[in-house]
XYZ file of C-alpha atoms in Angstrom:
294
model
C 78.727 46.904 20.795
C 76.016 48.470 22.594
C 76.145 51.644 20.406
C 75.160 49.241 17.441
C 72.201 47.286 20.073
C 70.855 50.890 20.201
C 71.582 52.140 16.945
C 71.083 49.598 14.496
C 69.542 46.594 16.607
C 68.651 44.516 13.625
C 72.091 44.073 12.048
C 73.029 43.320 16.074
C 70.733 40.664 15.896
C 71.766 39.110 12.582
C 75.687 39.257 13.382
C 74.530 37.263 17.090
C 73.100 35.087 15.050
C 76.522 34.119 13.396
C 78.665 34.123 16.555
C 75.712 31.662 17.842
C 77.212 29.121 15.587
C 79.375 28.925 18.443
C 76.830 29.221 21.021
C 78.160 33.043 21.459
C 75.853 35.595 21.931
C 77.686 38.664 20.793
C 77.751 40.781 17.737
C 81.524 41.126 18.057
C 82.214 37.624 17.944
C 79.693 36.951 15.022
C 81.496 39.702 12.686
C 84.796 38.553 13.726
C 83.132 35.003 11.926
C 82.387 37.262 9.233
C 85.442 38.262 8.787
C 86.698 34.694 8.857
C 84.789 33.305 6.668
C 85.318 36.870 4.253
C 89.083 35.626 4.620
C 88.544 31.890 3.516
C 85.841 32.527 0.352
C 83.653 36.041 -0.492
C 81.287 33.363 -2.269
C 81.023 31.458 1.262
C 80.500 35.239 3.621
C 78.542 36.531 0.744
C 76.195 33.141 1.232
C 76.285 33.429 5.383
C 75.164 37.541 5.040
C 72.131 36.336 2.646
C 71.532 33.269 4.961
C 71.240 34.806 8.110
C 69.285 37.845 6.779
C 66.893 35.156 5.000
C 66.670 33.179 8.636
C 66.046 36.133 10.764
C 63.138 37.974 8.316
C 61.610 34.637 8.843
C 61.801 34.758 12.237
C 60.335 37.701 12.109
C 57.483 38.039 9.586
C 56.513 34.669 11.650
C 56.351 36.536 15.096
C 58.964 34.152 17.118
C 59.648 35.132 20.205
C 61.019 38.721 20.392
C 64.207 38.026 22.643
C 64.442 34.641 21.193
C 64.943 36.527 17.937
C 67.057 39.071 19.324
C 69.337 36.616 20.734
C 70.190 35.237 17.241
C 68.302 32.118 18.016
C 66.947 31.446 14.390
C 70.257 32.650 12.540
C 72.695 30.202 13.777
C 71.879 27.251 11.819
C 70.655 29.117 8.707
C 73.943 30.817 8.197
C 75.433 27.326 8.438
C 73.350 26.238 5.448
C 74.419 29.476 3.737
C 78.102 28.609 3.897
C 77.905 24.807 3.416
C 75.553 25.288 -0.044
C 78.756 27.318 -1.416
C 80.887 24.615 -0.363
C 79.171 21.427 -1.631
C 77.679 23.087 -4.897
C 78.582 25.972 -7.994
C 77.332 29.075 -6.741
C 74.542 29.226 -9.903
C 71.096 30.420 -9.384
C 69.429 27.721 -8.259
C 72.089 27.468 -5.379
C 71.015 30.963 -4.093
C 67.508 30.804 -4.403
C 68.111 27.375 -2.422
C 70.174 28.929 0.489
C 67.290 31.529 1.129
C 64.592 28.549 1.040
C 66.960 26.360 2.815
C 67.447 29.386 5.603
C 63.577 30.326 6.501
C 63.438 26.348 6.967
C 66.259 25.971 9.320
C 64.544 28.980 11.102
C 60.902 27.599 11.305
C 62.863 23.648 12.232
C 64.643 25.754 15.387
C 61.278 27.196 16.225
C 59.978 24.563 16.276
C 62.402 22.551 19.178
C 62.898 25.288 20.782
C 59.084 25.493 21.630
C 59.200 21.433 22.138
C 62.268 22.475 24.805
C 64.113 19.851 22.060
C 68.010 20.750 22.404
C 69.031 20.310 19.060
C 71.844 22.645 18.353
C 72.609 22.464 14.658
C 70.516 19.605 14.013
C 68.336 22.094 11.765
C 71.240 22.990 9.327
C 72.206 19.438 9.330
C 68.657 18.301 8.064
C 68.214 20.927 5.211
C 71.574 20.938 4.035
C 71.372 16.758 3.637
C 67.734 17.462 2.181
C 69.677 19.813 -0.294
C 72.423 17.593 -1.071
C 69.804 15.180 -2.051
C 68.328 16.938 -4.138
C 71.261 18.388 -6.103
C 72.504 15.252 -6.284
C 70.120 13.180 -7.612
C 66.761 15.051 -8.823
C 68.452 18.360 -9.828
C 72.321 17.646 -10.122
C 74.686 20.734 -9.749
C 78.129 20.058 -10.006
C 80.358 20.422 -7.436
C 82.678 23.439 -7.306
C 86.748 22.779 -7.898
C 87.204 23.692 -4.241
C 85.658 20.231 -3.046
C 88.840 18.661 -5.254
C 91.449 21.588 -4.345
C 94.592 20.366 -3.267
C 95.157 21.908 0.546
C 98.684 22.356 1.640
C 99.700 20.717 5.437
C 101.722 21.129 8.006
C 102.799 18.560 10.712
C 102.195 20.842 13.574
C 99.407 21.987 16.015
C 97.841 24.014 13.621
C 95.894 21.129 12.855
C 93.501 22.524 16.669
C 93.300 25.812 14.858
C 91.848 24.721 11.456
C 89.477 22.374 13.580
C 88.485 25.607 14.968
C 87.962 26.909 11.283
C 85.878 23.674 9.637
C 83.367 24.486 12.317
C 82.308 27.121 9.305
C 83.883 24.927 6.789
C 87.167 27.066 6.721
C 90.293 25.302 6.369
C 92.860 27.974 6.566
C 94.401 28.103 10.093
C 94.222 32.284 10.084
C 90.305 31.688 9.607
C 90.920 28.931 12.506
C 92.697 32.053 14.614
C 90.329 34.815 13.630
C 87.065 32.507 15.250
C 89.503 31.375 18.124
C 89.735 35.175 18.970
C 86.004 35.986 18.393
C 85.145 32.879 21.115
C 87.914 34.190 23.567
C 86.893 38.122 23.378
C 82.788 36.600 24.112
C 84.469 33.712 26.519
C 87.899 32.758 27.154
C 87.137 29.705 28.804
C 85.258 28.461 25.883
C 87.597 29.302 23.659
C 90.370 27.582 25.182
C 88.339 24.282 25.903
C 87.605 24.221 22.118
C 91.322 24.271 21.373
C 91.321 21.261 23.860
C 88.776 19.782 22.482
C 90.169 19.639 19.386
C 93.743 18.226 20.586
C 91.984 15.319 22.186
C 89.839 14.544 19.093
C 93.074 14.733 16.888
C 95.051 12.399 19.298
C 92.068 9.869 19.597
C 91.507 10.035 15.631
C 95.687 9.261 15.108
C 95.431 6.525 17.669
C 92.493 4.533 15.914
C 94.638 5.466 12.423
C 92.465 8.471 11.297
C 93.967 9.239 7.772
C 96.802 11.985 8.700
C 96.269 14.749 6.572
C 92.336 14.722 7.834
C 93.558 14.755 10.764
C 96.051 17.831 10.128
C 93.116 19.678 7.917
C 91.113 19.686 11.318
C 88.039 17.341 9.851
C 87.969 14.904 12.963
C 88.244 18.098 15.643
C 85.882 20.549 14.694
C 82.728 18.629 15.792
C 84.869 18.243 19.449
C 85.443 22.430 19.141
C 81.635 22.450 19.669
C 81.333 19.877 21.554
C 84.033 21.287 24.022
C 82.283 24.626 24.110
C 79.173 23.298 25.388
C 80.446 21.967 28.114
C 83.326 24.568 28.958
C 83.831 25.667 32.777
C 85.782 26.337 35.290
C 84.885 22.962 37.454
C 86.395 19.628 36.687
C 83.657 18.179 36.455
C 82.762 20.364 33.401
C 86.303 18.880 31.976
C 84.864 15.985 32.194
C 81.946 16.079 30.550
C 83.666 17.950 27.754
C 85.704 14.630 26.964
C 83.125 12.316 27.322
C 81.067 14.386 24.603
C 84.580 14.912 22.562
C 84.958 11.334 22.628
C 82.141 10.687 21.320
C 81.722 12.785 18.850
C 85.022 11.370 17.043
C 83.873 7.710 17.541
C 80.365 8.598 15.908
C 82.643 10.866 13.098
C 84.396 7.430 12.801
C 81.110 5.339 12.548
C 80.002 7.759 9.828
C 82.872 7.919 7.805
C 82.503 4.035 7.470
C 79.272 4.348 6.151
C 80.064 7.058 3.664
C 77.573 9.923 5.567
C 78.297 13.352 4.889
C 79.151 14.587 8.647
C 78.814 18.281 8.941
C 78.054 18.667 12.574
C 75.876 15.764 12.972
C 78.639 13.792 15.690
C 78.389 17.232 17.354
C 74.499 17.085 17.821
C 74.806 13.670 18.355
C 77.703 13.459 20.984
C 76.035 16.615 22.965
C 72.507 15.729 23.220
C 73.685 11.969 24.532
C 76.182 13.805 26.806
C 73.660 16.025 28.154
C 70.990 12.824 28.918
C 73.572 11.025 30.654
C 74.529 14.405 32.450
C 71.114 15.413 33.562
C 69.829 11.970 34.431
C 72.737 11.613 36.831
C 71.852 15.033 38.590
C 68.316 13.451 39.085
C 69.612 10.615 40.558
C 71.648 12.841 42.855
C 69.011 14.665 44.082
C 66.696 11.532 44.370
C 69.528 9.962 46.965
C 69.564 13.210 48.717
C 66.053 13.259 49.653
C 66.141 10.016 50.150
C 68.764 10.390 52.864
């Protein structure tokens, strides 16, 4: 890929920008999500392309940080709201025009934390796409499109880890969960793999609290742990372990919301990281404050 860096750096920059919905930096990875989400719904890909293009000119007419830019820092979450639009609503007019507004405010909500050194993750996507959910809902209703209501055929097997992989972009087939399992593991095997574990232990929490089976098997209570998982990926045990306790949480806040009736998307996953991470950080200070004190 660095023929395309040098070549055609902008459309390097907008396809990092969809492998960073993984935290990946790397153009491979983000086309190989491309192609995922291509495989699961055209509508969906053509509505991640137009998201992340949206995202990125705004990061760019605005003047964000160069490298920040580069990185695919401000197309992440904007692609996210490109995909999740398709899902919730008809793809009409008013949906498009919405994904591109939606986008360039995603972009200027990271830009905003990321100056504020505010780890927030996806926590932009989440906040437009409930904004636009409102909206569509209740002051400008657009019906919801017959793949909300689709029946989805199951399988009582482990594919359930792979289609967690593949709700992460709203995907529910399990050869969209195995195309974004390989564009992790070409960027970063070990992250890869701890998102697959991730996802095991959210699915075996969620059956032993009497998660609903076929959510369960569809992947909807381990996709927010793939994430989650990746964060923290590894090769100490110590990173194991602060994989589970974000996993963990992340299906017990999942749970809380699903009482409540709040849309998810990958709110437990902001949630259940940025807590982690606290807890995490505020026990290395307290490390180093014994050391010196000894």
């Amino acid at each position: 890929m660095e023929l395309l860096e040098r070549k055609l750096p902008f459309l390097n920059t907008l396809l990092k920008g969809v492998g960073q919905i993984m935290l990946q930096e790397n153009s491979l990875t983000g086309l190989l999500f491309l192609l995922g989400i291509f495989y699961g719904s055209i509508l969906m890909g053509l509505g991640a392309v137009l998201a992340v293009l949206a995202g990125t000119l705004t990061a760019k007419v605005l003047r964000y940080d160069k490298k920040e830019t580069e990185q695919g820092l401000y197309g992440f979450s904007a692609a996210l709201v490109g995909v999740a639009l398709i899902l919730f609503f008809k793809p009409v007019i008013i949906t498009w025009i919405a994904i591109v507004i939606g986008s360039a405010l995603a972009t200027i909500i990271q830009h905003w934390c990321i100056v504020k050194k505010i780890p927030v993750f996806t926590l932009p996507f989440v906040l437009v796409t409930w904004t636009f959910i409102y909206i569509f809902h209740h002051i400008y209703p657009i019906a919801a499109p017959e793949l909300l209501t689709a029946e989805t055929h199951i399988t009582n097997d482990f594919t359930f880890a792979l289609r967690g992989y593949g709700e992460v972009i709203f995907q529910g087939s399990a050869i969209s969960g195995i195309i974004f399992f390989i564009a992790v593991f070409i960027n970063s095997p070990i992250s890869a793999l701890y998102g697959i574990a991730g996802a095991i232990l959210a699915a075996t929490i969620s059956a032993l609290f009497s998660a609903p089976t076929e959510a369960i098997e569809m992947g909807l209570f381990s996709y927010n742990a793939v994430l989650c998982a990746i964060v923290f990926a590894g090769d100490k045990p110590k990173d194991g372990a602060w994989a589970a306790v974000a996993v963990i949480l992340s299906v017990f806040i999942a749970f809380l919301m699903n009482k409540f009736n709040f849309i998810q998307l990958t709110f437990p996953f902001v949630a259940a990281t940025c807590i982690t991470l606290a807890v995490k950080n505020l026990n290395i200070k307290q490390r180093l404050e014994q050391t010196i004190t000894d």
